[in-house]
Coordinates of C-alpha atoms in Angstrom, one line a residue:
Chain F
M1 CA 132.9 166.5 101.3
R2 CA 129.7 164.8 100.2
P3 CA 127.4 167.1 98.3
Y4 CA 123.8 167.3 99.3
S5 CA 121.9 164.6 97.6
I6 CA 118.3 163.5 97.4
L7 CA 118.1 159.8 98.2
D8 CA 117.7 157.7 95.1
P9 CA 114.3 156.1 95.3
N10 CA 115.7 153.1 93.5
A11 CA 118.5 152.5 96.1
S12 CA 118.3 149.5 98.3
L13 CA 119.1 151.7 101.2
T14 CA 115.8 153.6 100.6
D15 CA 114.0 150.3 100.4
R16 CA 115.5 149.3 103.7
L17 CA 114.4 152.5 105.5
I18 CA 110.8 152.0 104.3
I19 CA 110.6 148.3 104.9
D20 CA 111.7 148.9 108.5
Q21 CA 108.4 150.9 109.0
I22 CA 106.2 148.1 107.8
G23 CA 104.9 145.2 109.8
R24 CA 104.8 141.6 108.7
N25 CA 101.7 140.4 106.8
S26 CA 100.5 143.9 106.2
R27 CA 98.6 145.1 103.2
V28 CA 100.8 147.7 101.4
I29 CA 100.3 150.0 98.5
D30 CA 103.3 151.6 96.9
L31 CA 102.4 154.8 95.0
G32 CA 104.9 155.3 92.2
C33 CA 106.1 151.7 92.6
G34 CA 108.3 151.7 89.5
D35 CA 109.2 148.2 88.5
G36 CA 107.8 146.8 91.7
R37 CA 111.1 146.1 93.3
L38 CA 110.1 147.3 96.8
L39 CA 106.8 145.4 96.6
C40 CA 108.7 142.3 95.7
R41 CA 110.8 142.6 98.8
L42 CA 107.8 143.3 101.0
R43 CA 106.0 140.2 99.6
D44 CA 109.0 137.9 99.9
E45 CA 110.6 139.2 103.1
L46 CA 107.6 140.3 105.1
R47 CA 104.8 138.2 103.5
C48 CA 102.9 141.4 102.8
S49 CA 99.9 141.5 100.5
V50 CA 101.0 144.2 98.0
Q51 CA 99.7 146.5 95.3
G52 CA 101.5 149.0 93.1
V53 CA 100.5 152.2 91.4
E54 CA 102.6 153.5 88.6
L55 CA 102.2 155.8 85.6
D56 CA 105.1 154.8 83.4
H57 CA 104.1 152.1 80.9
R58 CA 107.5 150.4 80.8
E59 CA 107.7 150.2 84.6
V60 CA 104.2 148.7 84.7
I61 CA 105.2 145.9 82.3
E62 CA 108.4 145.3 84.4
A63 CA 106.2 145.0 87.5
I64 CA 103.9 142.6 85.8
A65 CA 106.9 140.5 84.9
K66 CA 107.8 140.3 88.5
G67 CA 104.3 139.1 89.3
M68 CA 103.3 142.4 91.0
P69 CA 99.8 143.8 90.7
V70 CA 99.8 147.3 89.4
I71 CA 97.3 150.0 88.6
Q72 CA 98.4 152.4 86.0
T73 CA 97.3 155.8 86.9
D74 CA 98.5 159.4 87.4
L75 CA 98.8 160.3 91.1
D76 CA 97.8 163.8 90.0
H77 CA 94.4 162.5 89.0
G78 CA 93.7 161.1 92.5
L79 CA 93.1 157.6 93.8
K80 CA 89.3 157.4 93.4
E81 CA 89.1 153.8 92.5
I82 CA 91.0 152.7 95.6
P83 CA 88.5 152.1 98.4
E84 CA 88.7 153.6 101.9
R85 CA 91.0 151.9 104.3
S86 CA 91.8 149.0 102.0
F87 CA 95.5 149.1 103.0
D88 CA 97.5 149.1 106.2
F89 CA 100.3 151.2 104.7
A90 CA 100.5 153.6 101.7
V91 CA 104.1 154.3 100.7
L92 CA 105.2 157.3 98.8
S93 CA 108.9 157.5 98.1
Q94 CA 110.5 160.7 96.8
T95 CA 107.4 161.7 95.0
L96 CA 105.4 164.0 97.2
Q97 CA 107.5 167.0 95.9
Q98 CA 106.7 166.0 92.4
V99 CA 102.9 165.9 92.4
R100 CA 100.8 168.8 91.6
H101 CA 98.7 168.7 94.7
P102 CA 100.7 167.3 97.6
Q103 CA 98.1 168.1 100.2
E104 CA 95.3 166.3 98.3
L105 CA 97.6 163.3 97.8
L106 CA 98.4 163.1 101.5
G107 CA 94.7 163.2 102.3
E108 CA 94.1 160.4 99.8
M109 CA 96.9 158.3 101.3
L110 CA 95.3 158.4 104.7
R111 CA 91.9 157.7 103.3
I112 CA 93.0 154.5 101.6
A113 CA 95.5 153.3 104.3
K114 CA 95.7 153.4 108.1
R115 CA 99.3 154.7 107.9
A116 CA 101.3 156.7 105.3
V117 CA 105.0 156.1 104.9
I118 CA 106.5 159.1 103.1
L119 CA 110.1 159.9 102.1
V120 CA 110.8 163.5 101.1
P121 CA 113.9 165.5 100.4
N122 CA 114.6 168.2 103.0
Y123 CA 115.4 171.5 101.2
G124 CA 116.1 173.0 104.6
H125 CA 119.6 171.4 104.4
W126 CA 122.4 173.9 105.1
R127 CA 124.0 173.3 101.7
I128 CA 120.9 174.4 99.9
R129 CA 120.6 177.4 102.1
L130 CA 124.2 178.2 101.4
Q131 CA 123.8 177.7 97.7
I132 CA 120.9 180.2 97.6
M133 CA 122.7 182.6 99.8
L134 CA 126.1 182.5 98.0
H135 CA 125.0 182.1 94.4
G136 CA 121.5 183.6 94.5
R137 CA 120.2 180.8 92.3
A138 CA 117.7 178.0 92.6
P139 CA 119.2 174.9 94.2
R140 CA 120.7 172.2 92.1
T141 CA 121.7 168.9 93.6
S142 CA 124.1 166.3 92.4
S143 CA 121.7 163.4 92.2
L144 CA 119.0 165.5 90.5
P145 CA 120.9 167.9 88.3
Y146 CA 117.9 169.7 87.0
D147 CA 117.5 173.4 86.4
W148 CA 114.5 175.2 87.8
Y149 CA 112.7 175.0 84.5
N150 CA 113.0 171.3 83.9
T151 CA 113.0 169.7 87.3
P152 CA 110.3 167.2 88.2
N153 CA 110.4 168.5 91.7
L154 CA 107.6 171.1 91.8
H155 CA 107.6 171.8 95.5
F156 CA 110.5 172.6 97.8
L157 CA 109.9 171.8 101.4
S158 CA 111.8 171.5 104.6
M159 CA 111.2 169.3 107.6
I160 CA 109.6 172.2 109.4
D161 CA 107.3 172.9 106.4
F162 CA 106.2 169.2 106.3
R163 CA 105.5 169.1 110.0
E164 CA 103.4 172.2 109.7
L165 CA 101.3 170.7 107.0
C166 CA 100.7 167.6 109.0
E167 CA 99.5 169.7 111.9
R168 CA 97.2 171.6 109.7
M169 CA 95.8 168.4 108.2
Q170 CA 95.5 166.9 111.6
F171 CA 97.8 164.0 110.9
K172 CA 99.8 162.5 113.7
I173 CA 103.5 162.1 113.0
V174 CA 104.1 158.6 114.4
H175 CA 107.7 158.6 113.4
E176 CA 110.0 161.3 111.9
I177 CA 113.4 160.0 110.8
P178 CA 115.9 162.5 109.5
I179 CA 118.3 160.9 107.1
I180 CA 121.8 162.3 107.2
R181 CA 124.1 161.2 104.4
G182 CA 122.1 158.1 103.7
R183 CA 121.7 157.0 107.4
A184 CA 118.7 157.1 109.6
A185 CA 119.5 159.5 112.4
Q186 CA 116.7 159.5 114.8
A187 CA 116.6 162.4 117.3
A188 CA 119.4 164.1 115.5
W189 CA 120.1 167.7 116.7
A190 CA 119.4 170.5 114.2
A191 CA 117.8 167.9 111.9
N192 CA 116.3 170.5 109.6
L193 CA 119.7 171.9 108.9
R194 CA 121.6 168.6 108.6
A195 CA 119.2 166.0 107.1
D196 CA 119.2 165.7 103.3
N197 CA 116.0 163.6 103.4
A198 CA 113.4 162.7 106.0
L199 CA 111.1 159.7 106.4
Y200 CA 107.7 160.2 108.0
V201 CA 105.1 157.7 109.2
L202 CA 101.7 159.4 109.5
E203 CA 98.3 158.4 110.7
H204 CA 95.0 160.2 111.5
I205 CA 94.8 161.7 114.9
Chain L
M1 CA 79.2 126.7 57.6
H2 CA 80.0 130.2 56.6
Q3 CA 83.6 131.0 57.4
D4 CA 84.4 134.6 57.3
R5 CA 87.2 135.7 59.5
S6 CA 89.0 137.9 61.9
A7 CA 87.9 141.3 60.7
D8 CA 84.3 140.3 61.1
M9 CA 84.9 140.4 64.8
A10 CA 86.6 143.7 64.6
S11 CA 85.8 146.7 62.4
E12 CA 88.5 146.2 59.8
I13 CA 88.9 149.9 60.2
A14 CA 92.6 149.3 60.8
P15 CA 94.6 146.4 59.5
P16 CA 95.2 144.1 62.4
D17 CA 98.3 145.2 64.3
T18 CA 100.0 141.8 64.0
A19 CA 103.2 141.2 65.8
E20 CA 106.3 140.9 63.7
D21 CA 106.5 137.2 64.3
T22 CA 103.9 136.0 61.8
Q23 CA 104.2 132.4 62.8
S24 CA 100.9 130.6 62.6
V25 CA 99.5 127.5 64.3
G26 CA 98.9 126.2 60.7
I27 CA 95.9 124.2 59.6
V28 CA 93.4 123.6 62.3
Q29 CA 90.1 121.9 62.7
T30 CA 87.0 122.6 64.7
R31 CA 86.1 119.7 66.9
F32 CA 82.8 118.8 68.6
A33 CA 82.0 117.5 72.0
R34 CA 78.6 116.2 73.0
L35 CA 78.0 117.1 76.6
F36 CA 75.0 117.1 79.0
E37 CA 73.5 113.9 77.7
P38 CA 70.2 113.2 79.3
P39 CA 69.5 112.7 82.1
S40 CA 72.5 114.9 83.1
V41 CA 71.2 117.9 81.3
L42 CA 72.3 121.5 81.9
T43 CA 70.1 123.3 84.5
L44 CA 69.6 126.7 83.0
E45 CA 69.5 129.8 85.1
S46 CA 66.1 130.7 83.5
G47 CA 64.8 127.3 84.8
G48 CA 64.4 124.1 82.9
G49 CA 67.1 122.0 81.4
L50 CA 68.9 121.6 78.1
G51 CA 70.7 118.6 76.8
P52 CA 72.4 117.1 75.0
I53 CA 74.6 120.1 74.0
T54 CA 77.1 120.0 71.2
V55 CA 80.1 122.3 71.7
A56 CA 82.3 123.3 68.8
Y57 CA 85.8 124.0 69.9
E58 CA 89.4 124.3 68.7
T59 CA 92.6 123.7 70.5
Y60 CA 96.2 124.8 69.7
G61 CA 99.4 123.6 71.3
E62 CA 99.9 120.5 73.5
L63 CA 98.5 119.9 76.9
T64 CA 101.3 119.0 79.3
K65 CA 101.4 115.7 81.2
E66 CA 100.5 117.7 84.3
K67 CA 97.7 119.4 82.5
D68 CA 98.8 122.7 83.9
N69 CA 99.2 124.9 80.8
A70 CA 95.7 125.3 79.5
I71 CA 94.4 128.7 78.6
F72 CA 90.7 129.2 77.7
I73 CA 89.6 132.0 75.3
C74 CA 86.1 133.4 75.7
H75 CA 84.9 134.9 72.4
A76 CA 82.7 138.0 72.1
L77 CA 79.2 138.4 70.8
T78 CA 79.6 137.3 67.2
G79 CA 82.9 135.3 67.5
D80 CA 83.5 131.6 67.2
A81 CA 85.9 128.9 68.2
H82 CA 88.3 129.5 65.3
V83 CA 90.8 131.8 67.0
A84 CA 94.0 131.0 65.1
G85 CA 95.4 129.3 62.1
K86 CA 93.4 128.4 59.0
H87 CA 90.9 125.7 58.2
A88 CA 92.4 124.9 54.9
A89 CA 95.7 125.9 53.1
D90 CA 93.7 128.1 50.7
S91 CA 91.5 129.8 53.4
R92 CA 91.5 133.5 52.8
K93 CA 91.6 134.5 56.4
S94 CA 93.1 133.2 59.7
G95 CA 91.3 132.9 63.0
W96 CA 90.0 136.0 64.7
W97 CA 92.8 136.4 67.2
D98 CA 95.6 135.0 65.1
G99 CA 97.9 137.8 66.1
L100 CA 97.7 136.8 69.7
V101 CA 97.7 133.0 69.5
G102 CA 100.5 131.0 67.9
P103 CA 104.2 130.0 68.3
G104 CA 106.1 132.8 70.0
K105 CA 103.0 134.9 70.3
A106 CA 101.4 136.1 73.6
L107 CA 99.4 132.9 73.9
D108 CA 102.5 130.9 72.9
T109 CA 101.3 127.6 71.5
T110 CA 104.8 126.1 72.1
R111 CA 104.2 126.6 75.8
Y112 CA 100.5 126.7 76.3
F113 CA 97.5 124.6 75.4
V114 CA 94.9 127.1 74.1
I115 CA 91.2 126.3 73.9
C116 CA 88.4 128.3 72.4
A117 CA 84.8 127.2 72.1
N118 CA 81.7 128.6 70.5
V119 CA 79.1 129.9 73.0
L120 CA 75.9 128.2 73.9
G121 CA 73.1 129.9 71.8
G122 CA 75.5 130.7 69.0
C123 CA 75.5 129.6 65.4
Q124 CA 79.0 128.4 64.8
G125 CA 78.7 124.8 65.8
T126 CA 77.6 124.9 69.4
T127 CA 74.0 124.2 70.2
G128 CA 71.8 127.2 69.4
P129 CA 68.5 128.3 67.9
S130 CA 69.4 127.0 64.4
C131 CA 69.9 123.4 65.7
L132 CA 67.2 120.8 65.7
N133 CA 65.1 120.5 68.8
P134 CA 65.3 116.7 69.6
E135 CA 61.7 116.9 70.9
T136 CA 60.2 118.3 67.7
G137 CA 62.7 117.5 65.0
Q138 CA 62.4 121.1 64.0
P139 CA 64.9 124.0 64.5
Y140 CA 64.5 125.6 67.9
G141 CA 64.1 129.1 66.6
L142 CA 62.9 131.3 69.3
K143 CA 61.8 128.3 71.3
F144 CA 65.4 128.0 72.2
P145 CA 65.6 128.5 76.0
F146 CA 66.6 131.9 77.4
I147 CA 70.2 131.6 78.3
T148 CA 72.6 133.6 80.4
V149 CA 76.3 134.3 80.5
G150 CA 76.4 131.9 83.4
D151 CA 74.9 129.1 81.3
I152 CA 77.5 129.8 78.6
V153 CA 80.2 129.5 81.2
E154 CA 78.7 126.2 82.6
V155 CA 78.9 124.6 79.2
H156 CA 82.5 125.7 78.7
A157 CA 83.5 124.6 82.2
A158 CA 82.0 121.2 81.3
L159 CA 84.1 121.2 78.1
V160 CA 87.3 122.0 80.0
R161 CA 86.6 119.1 82.4
H162 CA 85.8 116.9 79.5
L163 CA 89.3 117.6 78.2
G164 CA 90.6 116.4 81.5
I165 CA 91.7 119.8 82.8
E166 CA 91.0 120.6 86.5
K167 CA 92.6 124.0 86.7
L168 CA 93.2 126.6 84.0
L169 CA 96.4 128.5 83.8
A170 CA 94.5 131.5 82.4
I171 CA 91.2 132.6 81.0
I172 CA 91.0 135.6 78.6
G173 CA 88.3 137.5 76.8
G174 CA 87.1 140.9 75.7
S175 CA 83.6 142.4 75.7
L176 CA 81.0 139.6 76.1
G177 CA 84.1 137.4 76.4
G178 CA 85.3 139.5 79.4
M179 CA 81.9 139.1 81.0
Q180 CA 82.3 135.3 80.7
V181 CA 85.8 135.7 82.3
L182 CA 84.2 137.5 85.3
D183 CA 81.5 134.9 85.6
W184 CA 84.0 132.0 85.4
V185 CA 85.9 133.5 88.3
A186 CA 82.8 134.1 90.4
R187 CA 81.6 130.5 89.6
Y188 CA 84.9 128.7 89.8
P189 CA 87.2 130.8 92.0
D190 CA 89.6 128.0 92.5
M191 CA 89.8 126.9 88.9
I192 CA 91.9 129.7 87.5
H193 CA 95.4 131.0 88.0
A194 CA 95.1 134.2 85.9
A195 CA 92.0 136.0 84.5
I196 CA 92.3 138.6 81.7
C197 CA 89.3 140.8 81.2
L198 CA 89.4 143.3 78.3
A199 CA 87.1 146.1 77.4
S200 CA 84.3 144.7 79.6
S201 CA 82.2 145.3 82.6
G202 CA 80.4 143.7 85.5
R203 CA 77.1 144.6 84.0
L204 CA 75.8 145.8 80.6
S205 CA 75.0 149.5 80.9
A206 CA 71.6 150.9 80.0
Q207 CA 73.2 152.4 76.9
G208 CA 74.4 148.9 75.9
I209 CA 70.9 147.4 76.5
A210 CA 69.5 150.3 74.4
F211 CA 71.6 149.5 71.4
N212 CA 70.8 145.8 71.7
A213 CA 67.1 146.7 71.8
V214 CA 67.4 148.6 68.6
G215 CA 69.2 145.7 67.0
R216 CA 66.6 143.1 68.1
R217 CA 63.8 145.4 67.0
A218 CA 65.3 145.7 63.5
I219 CA 65.3 141.9 63.3
T220 CA 61.9 141.2 64.7
T221 CA 60.1 143.8 62.6
D222 CA 61.6 142.4 59.4
P223 CA 58.7 140.6 57.6
Q224 CA 61.0 137.7 56.9
F225 CA 61.5 137.1 60.6
Q226 CA 58.3 135.1 61.0
N227 CA 58.6 134.9 64.7
G228 CA 62.0 133.1 64.3
D229 CA 60.7 130.3 62.2
Y230 CA 62.4 131.3 59.0
Y231 CA 64.8 128.3 58.5
G232 CA 64.6 126.4 55.2
S233 CA 65.1 122.7 54.8
D234 CA 68.8 123.1 55.9
P235 CA 68.8 125.3 59.0
S236 CA 72.5 125.6 59.0
K237 CA 72.1 127.7 55.8
Y238 CA 70.5 130.6 57.9
G239 CA 72.5 133.1 55.8
D240 CA 70.2 132.5 52.8
V241 CA 66.9 133.0 54.5
G242 CA 65.2 135.0 57.2
P243 CA 65.4 138.6 58.3
R244 CA 68.4 139.6 56.2
V245 CA 67.5 143.3 56.1
G246 CA 66.8 143.5 59.8
L247 CA 69.9 141.5 60.8
A248 CA 72.1 143.7 58.6
L249 CA 70.6 146.8 60.2
A250 CA 71.2 145.4 63.7
R251 CA 74.8 144.9 62.7
M252 CA 75.2 148.4 61.3
V253 CA 74.0 150.0 64.5
A254 CA 76.1 147.7 66.7
H255 CA 79.1 148.3 64.5
I256 CA 79.0 152.0 65.2
T257 CA 79.2 151.3 68.9
Y258 CA 82.4 149.3 68.4
L259 CA 84.1 152.2 66.7
S260 CA 85.1 155.6 68.0
E261 CA 84.4 159.1 66.7
A262 CA 88.1 159.5 66.1
S263 CA 88.6 156.2 64.2
I264 CA 85.7 156.8 61.9
E265 CA 86.9 160.4 61.3
R266 CA 90.4 159.2 60.6
K267 CA 89.4 156.4 58.2
F268 CA 86.4 157.9 56.4
G269 CA 86.0 161.5 57.3
R270 CA 83.3 163.0 55.0
D271 CA 84.8 161.2 52.0
L272 CA 82.3 160.3 49.2
Q273 CA 82.1 156.8 47.9
H274 CA 81.4 157.3 44.2
S275 CA 82.2 160.8 43.2
D276 CA 84.0 164.0 44.2
H277 CA 80.7 165.9 44.2
L278 CA 77.6 165.7 46.2
A279 CA 74.8 164.2 44.1
Y280 CA 71.8 165.9 45.7
D281 CA 70.0 162.6 45.1
L282 CA 67.6 161.3 47.8
Q283 CA 67.5 157.9 46.1
R284 CA 71.2 157.3 46.7
E285 CA 71.8 155.1 49.6
T286 CA 75.6 155.0 50.0
E287 CA 76.9 158.4 49.1
F288 CA 79.4 158.8 51.9
K289 CA 82.2 156.2 52.4
I290 CA 81.1 155.5 55.9
E291 CA 77.6 154.6 54.7
S292 CA 79.0 152.2 52.2
Y293 CA 81.3 150.7 54.8
L294 CA 78.4 150.0 57.2
H295 CA 76.3 148.5 54.4
Y296 CA 79.1 146.2 53.6
Q297 CA 79.6 145.2 57.2
G298 CA 75.9 144.4 57.5
K299 CA 75.9 142.4 54.3
R300 CA 78.9 140.3 55.3
F301 CA 77.4 139.7 58.8
I302 CA 74.2 138.2 57.5
E303 CA 76.2 135.6 55.6
R304 CA 77.7 134.2 58.8
F305 CA 75.3 134.9 61.6
D306 CA 71.9 133.7 62.6
A307 CA 69.3 136.3 63.6
N308 CA 67.9 134.1 66.3
S309 CA 71.4 133.7 67.8
Y310 CA 71.7 137.4 67.7
I311 CA 68.6 137.8 69.8
V312 CA 69.5 135.0 72.2
L313 CA 73.0 136.3 72.8
T314 CA 72.2 140.0 73.1
R315 CA 69.6 139.0 75.7
A316 CA 72.2 137.0 77.6
M317 CA 74.4 140.2 77.5
D318 CA 71.5 142.4 78.7
Y319 CA 70.9 140.2 81.7
F320 CA 74.5 140.1 82.7
D321 CA 74.9 141.7 86.1
L322 CA 77.5 140.2 88.3
A323 CA 76.7 142.2 91.4
Q324 CA 73.0 141.3 91.2
R325 CA 73.7 137.6 90.5
Y326 CA 76.2 137.1 93.3
G327 CA 75.0 139.7 95.8
S328 CA 77.8 142.2 95.2
L329 CA 80.9 142.6 93.1
R330 CA 82.9 141.9 96.2
E331 CA 81.2 138.6 96.7
A332 CA 81.5 137.7 93.0
L333 CA 85.2 138.5 92.7
G334 CA 86.5 138.4 96.3
R335 CA 86.9 134.7 96.6
T336 CA 89.4 133.9 93.9
D337 CA 93.1 133.7 94.1
A338 CA 93.4 134.3 90.3
R339 CA 95.6 137.1 89.2
F340 CA 93.6 139.7 87.4
L341 CA 94.6 141.8 84.4
I342 CA 91.9 144.3 83.5
T343 CA 92.2 146.7 80.6
S344 CA 89.9 149.3 79.2
Y345 CA 90.4 151.7 76.2
H346 CA 90.1 155.4 76.5
T347 CA 88.0 155.7 73.3
D348 CA 85.7 152.9 74.2
W349 CA 82.3 154.5 74.9
L350 CA 80.3 151.2 74.9
F351 CA 82.3 149.8 77.8
P352 CA 83.9 152.9 79.3
S353 CA 86.8 152.8 81.7
S354 CA 84.6 153.7 84.7
Q355 CA 83.0 150.2 84.4
S356 CA 86.4 148.5 84.6
R357 CA 87.4 150.7 87.5
E358 CA 84.4 149.5 89.4
L359 CA 85.7 145.9 89.1
V360 CA 89.2 147.1 90.2
S361 CA 87.7 148.8 93.3
A362 CA 85.8 145.6 94.3
M363 CA 89.0 143.6 93.9
L364 CA 91.1 146.1 95.9
E365 CA 88.5 146.1 98.6
T366 CA 88.7 142.3 98.9
H367 CA 92.5 142.3 98.7
R368 CA 92.7 140.5 95.4
H369 CA 95.7 140.6 93.0
V370 CA 94.7 143.1 90.3
T371 CA 96.5 144.9 87.5
Y372 CA 94.6 147.5 85.6
L373 CA 95.5 149.7 82.7
E374 CA 93.5 152.1 80.7
L375 CA 95.1 151.8 77.3
E376 CA 95.5 154.4 74.6
S377 CA 93.9 153.5 71.3
V378 CA 91.9 155.2 68.7
F379 CA 89.8 152.2 67.9
G380 CA 87.1 152.3 70.5
H381 CA 85.6 149.1 71.8
D382 CA 87.3 147.1 69.0
S383 CA 90.7 148.0 70.3
F384 CA 91.1 144.7 72.2
L385 CA 90.9 142.9 68.8
L386 CA 93.1 145.3 67.0
E387 CA 95.9 146.4 69.3
I388 CA 97.6 143.1 69.4
K389 CA 101.1 144.4 70.2
Q390 CA 99.9 146.5 73.1
L391 CA 98.1 143.5 74.5
E392 CA 101.0 141.1 73.9
E393 CA 103.3 143.4 76.0
L394 CA 101.1 142.8 79.0
V395 CA 99.9 139.3 78.5
T396 CA 103.2 137.7 77.7
P397 CA 104.9 138.6 81.1
L398 CA 101.7 137.9 83.0
L399 CA 101.4 134.4 81.6
R400 CA 105.0 133.6 82.0
E401 CA 105.2 134.7 85.6
T402 CA 101.8 133.0 86.5
Y403 CA 103.0 129.8 84.9
R404 CA 106.3 129.9 86.6
R405 CA 104.7 130.5 90.0
S406 CA 101.9 127.9 89.5
R407 CA 104.6 125.3 88.9
E408 CA 106.5 126.3 92.1
V409 CA 103.4 125.7 94.3

C-alpha cells in the first residue's frame, strides 16, 4: 500500500494541478518559486506574465538563468513591496504550513492578487490519524521524513481546518480539489479522511 | 592626467574580491569622441546649450556584425572611463571594475562589447569645468553650466549612437551610475535589453544631499577656491592647485558614507597609528588608524579629482529625482521592456534597501520584469565595487539569458 505522502512541490504533477487553475495571459506570482520551473511553464505554455519570490540564493540564481524575474525575500517578512492587486494569481505550493504566520500570508496573497492558488498537505488523512493513535507519536511521512524537532512544517492542518480559516478570513473558496494518491479527485467522498493533499483557489468575498 | 586606480573608487578597506580567473583585457587606451558640434549642441535640462562636447571612453571586446552585444557601464561619482585592463604594461593598477570586466568574467569581453565613458562635468577626459570654454579661451570653472543626470545620459546615448549601436544588450551601474541606468531606461525605454542598477535609488535622499552639502561647503570655504577660478596655466593639472584642503575634507566625509560601521570596526577598530599608547597630545592629527586612513584617502583624491567637477557632479546627484522628472516612478520605469536586476546591500546606509524596494514596487505595479536582491556584505555602499564574485553570480546568467533571448527575437 502507498504510504501517505506530501506532494512534492517539484513534481511535474504538482505543476500540472496548479497550471490548470490559471488562465491564459494572466499575471502570476509564485511565492517560493524555487528555480522558476513552474513560472517557465506558465510563461511558455500559457503566455503568462510571471514573477517569482524565493529566499534561497542558489534557487534565485537558477531562476535568473532561466530568464525568470525573482525577488529574493523571506515570506515570513511579508510582501510589503508588492503593490495591491498587481497580479491575477498568487501561487503558494506546499509552503503555507512552513511559514510562521500563515494567516497573515494568506491575507497578503489576496491583497496582491485577485486569486490565490494554494496547495497544502492534509494532515486529516486517515494514515496520520492512525499513526498518532497507534504509536502515540508525531506524524512522520515518507516524502518528508522529519522528526518533530527538525521539520520545516510548522503547522499541521486538515482540510476542515483550512476551510474554517477561509471562512473566518472571509475568503471565498472558488475551488477545493482533494488530491488522493497524486490525482485530483473533485467531489471525493470523505475527502478529509482520504486526501493526502488539497488544492484551493481563493478569492475575496 | 592623473591615473590612480580601482581602489580610489572603493574604500580599499578590503582587497577587491577578484574572481579566480584573473584574465585581463590587457593594455587599453582611452579614446575621445567629439560630439554635439555646433549648431547641433546639447540642450541642457537647466536651459541653454553646450557643445562641442568631448567624451572620453574605453571599449573592450569586439562589436558583433549585428551590433547586438554592446554593454554600457555607467560609472559612479568619482569614476572614469578606465574600467578594465591597464594603460601601460607597467601601470600599477588596473581599471576600477577589472574584476567584473574581462575574458571569462561577468562582462565577458570574448562575448560582449563593453563601453564605459567619463561623465559630462567630470575631469577625466570628458568636457567639464577644467576644460577651456571656447567662448572665453579660459577654463569654465564654475561658469560650467548646471548639468543633470539626464544631461550625462544624453551625452552617453549620443556616444553609443556614434559607435553605430542602436540597442544595448545591457546597461549597468552602481550609485550615481545606477541613477544613470534608471534615467537611461526612462529616456530610452526601447534601447535596452537588460538594466542592472546596483546600490542606487530613484532620488537622492535628504541625507545624501546633506553629506554633499558638507563636501561642497568644505571646498567653497577653502581660501584657495577663489570662486572656482583656481586653475594655473595648465588646467588639466588641477591636482596641484586650488582648494586642496577643502576637497580632501569633502572626500573624507563622503568616504565615511561609503563604508559601514561594521567594516570600519573590522578593519581599524580603535587601533592606534603610531604607538601602542595614547599620546594625550592635542596637536596630533592622526592618532587613530581610521584618522590616518581618511587623511590618506583625502590626499590621494585631490591628486586625481577636480574640485569644480566635484561641485558640478554632486549637484547633478542632488537634483536626481526620477519621479519628479517623469511624473512618477511608474511612468519613468513602466514603459521599458528591459529586464531589470536591482541589488541593494544590507549595510549600505547611504542608499538603503528601502529605496531600491520603491523601484521594485513601481516596476511590479507596471508589470515589468524585475529581479531584486538585498545582498549580504559588510562593506556598506562600496559593496558593489568590492563584492565582485557575488555580483558575477547574478550578472553572468542574466546577461547570457538576455543575449540568448535577444537573438531569438
